[in-house]
């Protein structure tokens, strides 16, 4: 693929629909070649910042990339998801066949997405790992700085509910020792038995407080209460949790920092 044409397309954010795309490190610093790509693959790399022409731009919290062992890339530019193919050679990596969605997200500047996309598409990138830090550097010295982020376990993590919207007030925590789930439904506190097995969670009868809140929060509580006294499917992707009820309703949550 012609890298200049790809970079120009990404710079203009004329982005294609996202294609189906979907290690451990030694202490100290190392360059990554074809024989050491395991230092980069299989990990979730949160983008910290991008430096172009000496100007550093902080990344939105959702920006990341993850490279599978086979070279398939899944990531986010800050708002838009993208996919690509990664190829390792010597001490470099290149990203080809980059495709991304075309969403507009509030609070995410489009120029950052353009900058990150251009830099990732800028030919062979020198790749350096230093502990949990990864730096990708172009031939012109522009850099993408990333930090390896560990996946959040289901149990023991405070899961903040992102949908349905509870104004950031709803959260759940699964306790391995007690076998209980507890938290907030957005207004009232909740507690119930929770048995995790084979990709499913059997939730017992919810015990809640009895406060009244505004109409929108009470509507959200009703939806969340629908998860209890039933068995729900759960999906865990790095730091995102999805709960799907028996009637197909979905609840999404992210791990608290």
PDB file of C-alpha atoms in Angstrom:
ATOM      1  CA  UNK A   1       0.000   0.000   0.000  1.00  0.00           C
ATOM      2  CA  UNK A   2       1.286   3.525  -0.839  1.00  0.00           C
ATOM      3  CA  UNK A   3       2.055   5.079   2.575  1.00  0.00           C
ATOM      4  CA  UNK A   4       1.762   8.677   1.329  1.00  0.00           C
ATOM      5  CA  UNK A   5      -1.720   8.125  -0.048  1.00  0.00           C
ATOM      6  CA  UNK A   6      -2.740   6.328   3.162  1.00  0.00           C
ATOM      7  CA  UNK A   7      -1.379   9.086   5.378  1.00  0.00           C
ATOM      8  CA  UNK A   8      -3.119  11.767   3.305  1.00  0.00           C
ATOM      9  CA  UNK A   9      -6.416   9.953   3.536  1.00  0.00           C
ATOM     10  CA  UNK A  10      -6.109   9.595   7.277  1.00  0.00           C
ATOM     11  CA  UNK A  11      -4.956  13.204   7.699  1.00  0.00           C
ATOM     12  CA  UNK A  12      -8.172  14.353   6.071  1.00  0.00           C
ATOM     13  CA  UNK A  13     -10.084  11.883   8.243  1.00  0.00           C
ATOM     14  CA  UNK A  14     -11.682  10.420   5.150  1.00  0.00           C
ATOM     15  CA  UNK A  15     -11.713   7.173   7.046  1.00  0.00           C
ATOM     16  CA  UNK A  16     -12.922   3.873   5.724  1.00  0.00           C
ATOM     17  CA  UNK A  17     -15.401   1.698   7.656  1.00  0.00           C
ATOM     18  CA  UNK A  18     -13.581  -0.387  10.212  1.00  0.00           C
ATOM     19  CA  UNK A  19     -12.549  -3.708   8.776  1.00  0.00           C
ATOM     20  CA  UNK A  20     -13.068  -6.867  10.772  1.00  0.00           C
ATOM     21  CA  UNK A  21     -10.057  -6.837  13.076  1.00  0.00           C
ATOM     22  CA  UNK A  22     -10.522  -7.895  15.656  1.00  0.00           C
ATOM     23  CA  UNK A  23       4.296 -10.299  26.446  1.00  0.00           C
ATOM     24  CA  UNK A  24       6.288  -9.931  28.827  1.00  0.00           C
ATOM     25  CA  UNK A  25       9.310  -7.597  28.758  1.00  0.00           C
ATOM     26  CA  UNK A  26      12.800  -7.860  30.174  1.00  0.00           C
ATOM     27  CA  UNK A  27      13.967  -5.112  32.504  1.00  0.00           C
ATOM     28  CA  UNK A  28      15.629  -2.190  30.774  1.00  0.00           C
ATOM     29  CA  UNK A  29      15.367  -0.944  27.218  1.00  0.00           C
ATOM     30  CA  UNK A  30      15.317  -3.051  24.063  1.00  0.00           C
ATOM     31  CA  UNK A  31      14.739  -2.640  20.352  1.00  0.00           C
ATOM     32  CA  UNK A  32      12.087  -4.898  18.890  1.00  0.00           C
ATOM     33  CA  UNK A  33      12.775  -6.858  15.736  1.00  0.00           C
ATOM     34  CA  UNK A  34      11.082  -9.773  14.050  1.00  0.00           C
ATOM     35  CA  UNK A  35      12.481 -12.144  16.661  1.00  0.00           C
ATOM     36  CA  UNK A  36      11.355 -10.033  19.612  1.00  0.00           C
ATOM     37  CA  UNK A  37       7.898  -8.895  18.500  1.00  0.00           C
ATOM     38  CA  UNK A  38       6.436 -10.713  21.522  1.00  0.00           C
ATOM     39  CA  UNK A  39       7.587  -7.718  23.584  1.00  0.00           C
ATOM     40  CA  UNK A  40       4.927  -5.672  21.798  1.00  0.00           C
ATOM     41  CA  UNK A  41       2.262  -8.145  20.706  1.00  0.00           C
ATOM     42  CA  UNK A  42      -0.466  -9.435  22.960  1.00  0.00           C
ATOM     43  CA  UNK A  43      -0.441  -6.337  25.168  1.00  0.00           C
ATOM     44  CA  UNK A  44      -2.845  -3.415  25.472  1.00  0.00           C
ATOM     45  CA  UNK A  45      -0.921  -0.189  24.863  1.00  0.00           C
ATOM     46  CA  UNK A  46      -2.627   3.014  26.028  1.00  0.00           C
ATOM     47  CA  UNK A  47      -1.483   6.035  24.013  1.00  0.00           C
ATOM     48  CA  UNK A  48       0.022   8.686  26.309  1.00  0.00           C
ATOM     49  CA  UNK A  49       0.928  11.380  23.796  1.00  0.00           C
ATOM     50  CA  UNK A  50       2.107  12.102  20.276  1.00  0.00           C
ATOM     51  CA  UNK A  51       5.029  14.413  19.471  1.00  0.00           C
ATOM     52  CA  UNK A  52       5.208  15.877  15.942  1.00  0.00           C
ATOM     53  CA  UNK A  53       7.704  18.575  14.899  1.00  0.00           C
ATOM     54  CA  UNK A  54       8.647  18.953  18.564  1.00  0.00           C
ATOM     55  CA  UNK A  55       5.057  19.644  19.682  1.00  0.00           C
ATOM     56  CA  UNK A  56       3.646  17.149  22.193  1.00  0.00           C
ATOM     57  CA  UNK A  57      -0.110  16.479  22.282  1.00  0.00           C
ATOM     58  CA  UNK A  58      -1.685  14.519  25.156  1.00  0.00           C
ATOM     59  CA  UNK A  59      -3.900  11.636  24.063  1.00  0.00           C
ATOM     60  CA  UNK A  60      -7.584  11.206  24.988  1.00  0.00           C
ATOM     61  CA  UNK A  61      -8.119   8.470  27.577  1.00  0.00           C
ATOM     62  CA  UNK A  62      -9.629   6.038  25.036  1.00  0.00           C
ATOM     63  CA  UNK A  63      -6.688   6.037  22.603  1.00  0.00           C
ATOM     64  CA  UNK A  64      -4.900   2.682  22.457  1.00  0.00           C
ATOM     65  CA  UNK A  65      -3.575  -0.055  20.205  1.00  0.00           C
ATOM     66  CA  UNK A  66      -3.248  -3.795  20.618  1.00  0.00           C
ATOM     67  CA  UNK A  67      -1.327  -6.085  18.259  1.00  0.00           C
ATOM     68  CA  UNK A  68      -2.275  -9.757  18.120  1.00  0.00           C
ATOM     69  CA  UNK A  69       0.421 -12.419  17.716  1.00  0.00           C
ATOM     70  CA  UNK A  70      -0.455 -12.734  14.025  1.00  0.00           C
ATOM     71  CA  UNK A  71       0.018  -8.993  13.444  1.00  0.00           C
ATOM     72  CA  UNK A  72      -3.653  -8.002  13.434  1.00  0.00           C
ATOM     73  CA  UNK A  73      -4.111  -4.586  15.047  1.00  0.00           C
ATOM     74  CA  UNK A  74      -7.113  -3.247  16.919  1.00  0.00           C
ATOM     75  CA  UNK A  75      -7.116   0.242  18.380  1.00  0.00           C
ATOM     76  CA  UNK A  76      -8.738   3.606  18.958  1.00  0.00           C
ATOM     77  CA  UNK A  77      -7.550   7.019  17.774  1.00  0.00           C
ATOM     78  CA  UNK A  78      -9.260   8.780  20.686  1.00  0.00           C
ATOM     79  CA  UNK A  79     -12.786   8.590  19.286  1.00  0.00           C
ATOM     80  CA  UNK A  80     -12.717   6.381  16.205  1.00  0.00           C
ATOM     81  CA  UNK A  81     -11.837   2.691  16.284  1.00  0.00           C
ATOM     82  CA  UNK A  82      -9.317   1.453  13.750  1.00  0.00           C
ATOM     83  CA  UNK A  83      -7.840  -1.776  12.471  1.00  0.00           C
ATOM     84  CA  UNK A  84      -4.591  -2.495  10.634  1.00  0.00           C
ATOM     85  CA  UNK A  85      -1.948  -5.109   9.904  1.00  0.00           C
ATOM     86  CA  UNK A  86       1.411  -4.865  11.694  1.00  0.00           C
ATOM     87  CA  UNK A  87       4.631  -6.171  10.146  1.00  0.00           C
ATOM     88  CA  UNK A  88       7.898  -6.419  12.136  1.00  0.00           C
ATOM     89  CA  UNK A  89      11.323  -6.264  10.508  1.00  0.00           C
ATOM     90  CA  UNK A  90      14.688  -5.642  12.162  1.00  0.00           C
ATOM     91  CA  UNK A  91      14.044  -2.950  14.792  1.00  0.00           C
ATOM     92  CA  UNK A  92      10.946  -1.542  13.086  1.00  0.00           C
ATOM     93  CA  UNK A  93       7.211  -2.062  12.766  1.00  0.00           C
ATOM     94  CA  UNK A  94       4.888  -0.803  10.050  1.00  0.00           C
ATOM     95  CA  UNK A  95       1.093  -0.518  10.036  1.00  0.00           C
ATOM     96  CA  UNK A  96      -0.628  -1.302   6.746  1.00  0.00           C
ATOM     97  CA  UNK A  97      -4.247  -1.513   5.534  1.00  0.00           C
ATOM     98  CA  UNK A  98      -5.382   0.952   8.191  1.00  0.00           C
ATOM     99  CA  UNK A  99      -9.172   1.347   8.270  1.00  0.00           C
ATOM    100  CA  UNK A 100     -11.229   3.340  10.765  1.00  0.00           C
ATOM    101  CA  UNK A 101     -14.736   4.419  11.669  1.00  0.00           C
ATOM    102  CA  UNK A 102     -16.084   7.935  11.055  1.00  0.00           C
ATOM    103  CA  UNK A 103     -17.626   9.020  14.348  1.00  0.00           C
ATOM    104  CA  UNK A 104     -17.479  12.443  15.982  1.00  0.00           C
ATOM    105  CA  UNK A 105     -17.056  12.373  19.750  1.00  0.00           C
ATOM    106  CA  UNK A 106     -17.590  15.314  22.047  1.00  0.00           C
ATOM    107  CA  UNK A 107     -14.383  16.470  23.716  1.00  0.00           C
ATOM    108  CA  UNK A 108     -12.045  14.630  21.333  1.00  0.00           C
ATOM    109  CA  UNK A 109     -10.287  17.033  18.927  1.00  0.00           C
ATOM    110  CA  UNK A 110     -10.224  15.747  15.360  1.00  0.00           C
ATOM    111  CA  UNK A 111      -6.712  17.130  14.859  1.00  0.00           C
ATOM    112  CA  UNK A 112      -5.340  14.734  17.476  1.00  0.00           C
ATOM    113  CA  UNK A 113      -6.857  11.769  15.643  1.00  0.00           C
ATOM    114  CA  UNK A 114      -5.357  13.054  12.397  1.00  0.00           C
ATOM    115  CA  UNK A 115      -1.939  13.447  14.016  1.00  0.00           C
ATOM    116  CA  UNK A 116      -1.965   9.983  15.561  1.00  0.00           C
ATOM    117  CA  UNK A 117      -3.220   8.356  12.354  1.00  0.00           C
ATOM    118  CA  UNK A 118      -0.565  10.122  10.246  1.00  0.00           C
ATOM    119  CA  UNK A 119       2.221   9.107  12.600  1.00  0.00           C
ATOM    120  CA  UNK A 120       1.191   5.455  12.758  1.00  0.00           C
ATOM    121  CA  UNK A 121       0.974   5.358   8.947  1.00  0.00           C
ATOM    122  CA  UNK A 122       4.378   6.989   8.451  1.00  0.00           C
ATOM    123  CA  UNK A 123       6.259   3.984   7.106  1.00  0.00           C
ATOM    124  CA  UNK A 124       8.643   1.953   9.249  1.00  0.00           C
ATOM    125  CA  UNK A 125       8.582   3.014  12.898  1.00  0.00           C
ATOM    126  CA  UNK A 126      11.524   2.357  15.200  1.00  0.00           C
ATOM    127  CA  UNK A 127      10.162   0.458  18.182  1.00  0.00           C
ATOM    128  CA  UNK A 128      11.618   0.615  21.679  1.00  0.00           C
ATOM    129  CA  UNK A 129      10.350  -1.012  24.867  1.00  0.00           C
ATOM    130  CA  UNK A 130      11.520   0.216  28.271  1.00  0.00           C
ATOM    131  CA  UNK A 131       9.740  -1.608  31.094  1.00  0.00           C
ATOM    132  CA  UNK A 132       6.024  -0.935  30.584  1.00  0.00           C
ATOM    133  CA  UNK A 133       6.708   1.933  28.157  1.00  0.00           C
ATOM    134  CA  UNK A 134       6.656   1.677  24.359  1.00  0.00           C
ATOM    135  CA  UNK A 135       7.909   4.362  21.969  1.00  0.00           C
ATOM    136  CA  UNK A 136       7.235   4.343  18.216  1.00  0.00           C
ATOM    137  CA  UNK A 137       9.469   6.777  16.293  1.00  0.00           C
ATOM    138  CA  UNK A 138       9.257   7.841  12.648  1.00  0.00           C
ATOM    139  CA  UNK A 139      12.253   8.475  10.413  1.00  0.00           C
ATOM    140  CA  UNK A 140      11.720  12.223  10.993  1.00  0.00           C
ATOM    141  CA  UNK A 141      11.807  11.825  14.782  1.00  0.00           C
ATOM    142  CA  UNK A 142       8.072  12.131  15.473  1.00  0.00           C
ATOM    143  CA  UNK A 143       7.021   9.866  18.345  1.00  0.00           C
ATOM    144  CA  UNK A 144       4.051   8.030  19.800  1.00  0.00           C
ATOM    145  CA  UNK A 145       4.481   7.251  23.508  1.00  0.00           C
ATOM    146  CA  UNK A 146       2.450   4.400  24.996  1.00  0.00           C
ATOM    147  CA  UNK A 147       2.113   2.581  28.326  1.00  0.00           C
ATOM    148  CA  UNK A 148       1.204  -1.067  28.789  1.00  0.00           C
ATOM    149  CA  UNK A 149      -2.060  -1.437  30.674  1.00  0.00           C
ATOM    150  CA  UNK A 150      -3.019  -4.666  32.417  1.00  0.00           C
ATOM    151  CA  UNK A 151      -6.510  -6.109  31.977  1.00  0.00           C
ATOM    152  CA  UNK A 152      -8.953  -5.679  34.848  1.00  0.00           C
ATOM    153  CA  UNK A 153     -10.199  -8.896  36.517  1.00  0.00           C
ATOM    154  CA  UNK A 154     -13.948  -9.419  36.855  1.00  0.00           C
ATOM    155  CA  UNK A 155     -13.717  -9.904  40.606  1.00  0.00           C
ATOM    156  CA  UNK A 156     -12.337  -7.200  42.867  1.00  0.00           C
ATOM    157  CA  UNK A 157     -12.680  -4.439  40.253  1.00  0.00           C
ATOM    158  CA  UNK A 158     -15.056  -1.528  40.719  1.00  0.00           C
ATOM    159  CA  UNK A 159     -17.072  -1.470  37.483  1.00  0.00           C
ATOM    160  CA  UNK A 160     -18.527   1.938  36.657  1.00  0.00           C
ATOM    161  CA  UNK A 161     -21.748   1.615  34.655  1.00  0.00           C
ATOM    162  CA  UNK A 162     -21.546   3.591  31.414  1.00  0.00           C
ATOM    163  CA  UNK A 163     -24.847   2.471  29.877  1.00  0.00           C
ATOM    164  CA  UNK A 164     -27.616   2.819  30.717  1.00  0.00           C
ATOM    165  CA  UNK A 165     -26.614   6.322  31.740  1.00  0.00           C
ATOM    166  CA  UNK A 166     -26.644   6.890  35.498  1.00  0.00           C
ATOM    167  CA  UNK A 167     -24.686  10.143  35.479  1.00  0.00           C
ATOM    168  CA  UNK A 168     -21.591   8.264  36.648  1.00  0.00           C
ATOM    169  CA  UNK A 169     -23.262   7.199  39.898  1.00  0.00           C
ATOM    170  CA  UNK A 170     -23.868   3.484  39.219  1.00  0.00           C
ATOM    171  CA  UNK A 171     -21.205   0.860  39.869  1.00  0.00           C
ATOM    172  CA  UNK A 172     -20.822  -2.816  40.799  1.00  0.00           C
ATOM    173  CA  UNK A 173     -18.067  -4.861  42.461  1.00  0.00           C
ATOM    174  CA  UNK A 174     -17.915  -8.664  42.506  1.00  0.00           C
ATOM    175  CA  UNK A 175     -16.282  -9.978  45.685  1.00  0.00           C
ATOM    176  CA  UNK A 176     -14.483 -13.308  45.278  1.00  0.00           C
ATOM    177  CA  UNK A 177     -14.327 -14.071  49.017  1.00  0.00           C
ATOM    178  CA  UNK A 178     -17.979 -13.443  49.884  1.00  0.00           C
ATOM    179  CA  UNK A 179     -19.515 -14.473  46.545  1.00  0.00           C
ATOM    180  CA  UNK A 180     -21.525 -11.243  46.548  1.00  0.00           C
ATOM    181  CA  UNK A 181     -21.963  -8.324  44.175  1.00  0.00           C
ATOM    182  CA  UNK A 182     -22.494  -4.906  45.696  1.00  0.00           C
ATOM    183  CA  UNK A 183     -22.533  -1.285  44.631  1.00  0.00           C
ATOM    184  CA  UNK A 184     -24.938   1.421  43.553  1.00  0.00           C
ATOM    185  CA  UNK A 185     -27.766   1.416  41.043  1.00  0.00           C
ATOM    186  CA  UNK A 186     -27.376   5.157  40.562  1.00  0.00           C
ATOM    187  CA  UNK A 187     -29.496   6.128  43.545  1.00  0.00           C
ATOM    188  CA  UNK A 188     -29.878   3.138  45.846  1.00  0.00           C
ATOM    189  CA  UNK A 189     -27.228   0.780  47.142  1.00  0.00           C
ATOM    190  CA  UNK A 190     -27.541  -2.864  46.107  1.00  0.00           C
ATOM    191  CA  UNK A 191     -26.224  -6.247  47.238  1.00  0.00           C
ATOM    192  CA  UNK A 192     -26.900  -9.801  46.062  1.00  0.00           C
ATOM    193  CA  UNK A 193     -25.353 -13.232  45.697  1.00  0.00           C
ATOM    194  CA  UNK A 194     -23.349 -13.703  42.486  1.00  0.00           C
ATOM    195  CA  UNK A 195     -22.139 -17.040  41.116  1.00  0.00           C
ATOM    196  CA  UNK A 196     -19.744 -16.889  38.155  1.00  0.00           C
ATOM    197  CA  UNK A 197     -19.452 -19.925  35.896  1.00  0.00           C
ATOM    198  CA  UNK A 198     -18.812 -20.614  32.199  1.00  0.00           C
ATOM    199  CA  UNK A 199     -19.199 -17.035  30.945  1.00  0.00           C
ATOM    200  CA  UNK A 200     -22.345 -16.438  32.955  1.00  0.00           C
ATOM    201  CA  UNK A 201     -23.220 -14.830  36.279  1.00  0.00           C
ATOM    202  CA  UNK A 202     -26.208 -16.016  38.282  1.00  0.00           C
ATOM    203  CA  UNK A 203     -27.456 -13.073  40.314  1.00  0.00           C
ATOM    204  CA  UNK A 204     -29.665 -13.602  43.351  1.00  0.00           C
ATOM    205  CA  UNK A 205     -32.435 -11.406  44.697  1.00  0.00           C
ATOM    206  CA  UNK A 206     -31.299  -7.797  45.037  1.00  0.00           C
ATOM    207  CA  UNK A 207     -31.267  -6.239  48.487  1.00  0.00           C
ATOM    208  CA  UNK A 208     -31.494  -2.447  48.122  1.00  0.00           C
ATOM    209  CA  UNK A 209     -31.973   0.745  50.063  1.00  0.00           C
ATOM    210  CA  UNK A 210     -35.266   2.618  49.527  1.00  0.00           C
ATOM    211  CA  UNK A 211     -34.405   6.161  48.507  1.00  0.00           C
ATOM    212  CA  UNK A 212     -36.209   8.114  45.796  1.00  0.00           C
ATOM    213  CA  UNK A 213     -34.229  10.035  43.199  1.00  0.00           C
ATOM    214  CA  UNK A 214     -35.040  11.932  40.001  1.00  0.00           C
ATOM    215  CA  UNK A 215     -36.975  10.175  37.282  1.00  0.00           C
ATOM    216  CA  UNK A 216     -34.003   9.444  34.978  1.00  0.00           C
ATOM    217  CA  UNK A 217     -32.010   7.728  37.740  1.00  0.00           C
ATOM    218  CA  UNK A 218     -34.991   5.673  38.834  1.00  0.00           C
ATOM    219  CA  UNK A 219     -35.481   4.534  35.225  1.00  0.00           C
ATOM    220  CA  UNK A 220     -31.849   3.441  35.086  1.00  0.00           C
ATOM    221  CA  UNK A 221     -32.259   1.611  38.405  1.00  0.00           C
ATOM    222  CA  UNK A 222     -35.227  -0.294  37.019  1.00  0.00           C
ATOM    223  CA  UNK A 223     -33.111  -1.456  34.075  1.00  0.00           C
ATOM    224  CA  UNK A 224     -30.235  -2.543  36.328  1.00  0.00           C
ATOM    225  CA  UNK A 225     -32.565  -4.342  38.721  1.00  0.00           C
ATOM    226  CA  UNK A 226     -33.718  -6.399  35.732  1.00  0.00           C
ATOM    227  CA  UNK A 227     -30.347  -8.183  35.853  1.00  0.00           C
ATOM    228  CA  UNK A 228     -31.061  -9.718  39.244  1.00  0.00           C
ATOM    229  CA  UNK A 229     -32.966 -12.925  40.011  1.00  0.00           C
ATOM    230  CA  UNK A 230     -31.611 -14.292  36.726  1.00  0.00           C
ATOM    231  CA  UNK A 231     -28.519 -15.517  34.904  1.00  0.00           C
ATOM    232  CA  UNK A 232     -26.726 -13.017  32.667  1.00  0.00           C
ATOM    233  CA  UNK A 233     -23.988 -13.508  30.101  1.00  0.00           C
ATOM    234  CA  UNK A 234     -20.851 -11.482  30.638  1.00  0.00           C
ATOM    235  CA  UNK A 235     -18.093 -10.375  28.296  1.00  0.00           C
ATOM    236  CA  UNK A 236     -14.762  -9.033  29.517  1.00  0.00           C
ATOM    237  CA  UNK A 237     -12.500  -7.126  27.119  1.00  0.00           C
ATOM    238  CA  UNK A 238      -9.473  -5.656  28.849  1.00  0.00           C
ATOM    239  CA  UNK A 239     -11.126  -2.975  31.035  1.00  0.00           C
ATOM    240  CA  UNK A 240     -14.658  -3.167  29.625  1.00  0.00           C
ATOM    241  CA  UNK A 241     -17.424  -5.377  31.012  1.00  0.00           C
ATOM    242  CA  UNK A 242     -20.677  -6.211  29.218  1.00  0.00           C
ATOM    243  CA  UNK A 243     -23.625  -7.871  30.970  1.00  0.00           C
ATOM    244  CA  UNK A 244     -26.434  -9.221  28.792  1.00  0.00           C
ATOM    245  CA  UNK A 245     -29.757 -10.160  30.363  1.00  0.00           C
ATOM    246  CA  UNK A 246     -31.948 -13.078  29.342  1.00  0.00           C
ATOM    247  CA  UNK A 247     -34.153 -10.737  27.280  1.00  0.00           C
ATOM    248  CA  UNK A 248     -31.148  -9.265  25.459  1.00  0.00           C
ATOM    249  CA  UNK A 249     -30.746  -5.973  27.327  1.00  0.00           C
ATOM    250  CA  UNK A 250     -27.119  -4.932  27.686  1.00  0.00           C
ATOM    251  CA  UNK A 251     -25.334  -3.114  30.489  1.00  0.00           C
ATOM    252  CA  UNK A 252     -21.846  -1.762  29.810  1.00  0.00           C
ATOM    253  CA  UNK A 253     -19.241  -0.829  32.399  1.00  0.00           C
ATOM    254  CA  UNK A 254     -15.600   0.211  32.552  1.00  0.00           C
ATOM    255  CA  UNK A 255     -13.015  -0.457  35.233  1.00  0.00           C
ATOM    256  CA  UNK A 256     -12.445   2.401  37.647  1.00  0.00           C
ATOM    257  CA  UNK A 257      -8.981   3.924  37.642  1.00  0.00           C
TER     258      UNK A 257
END
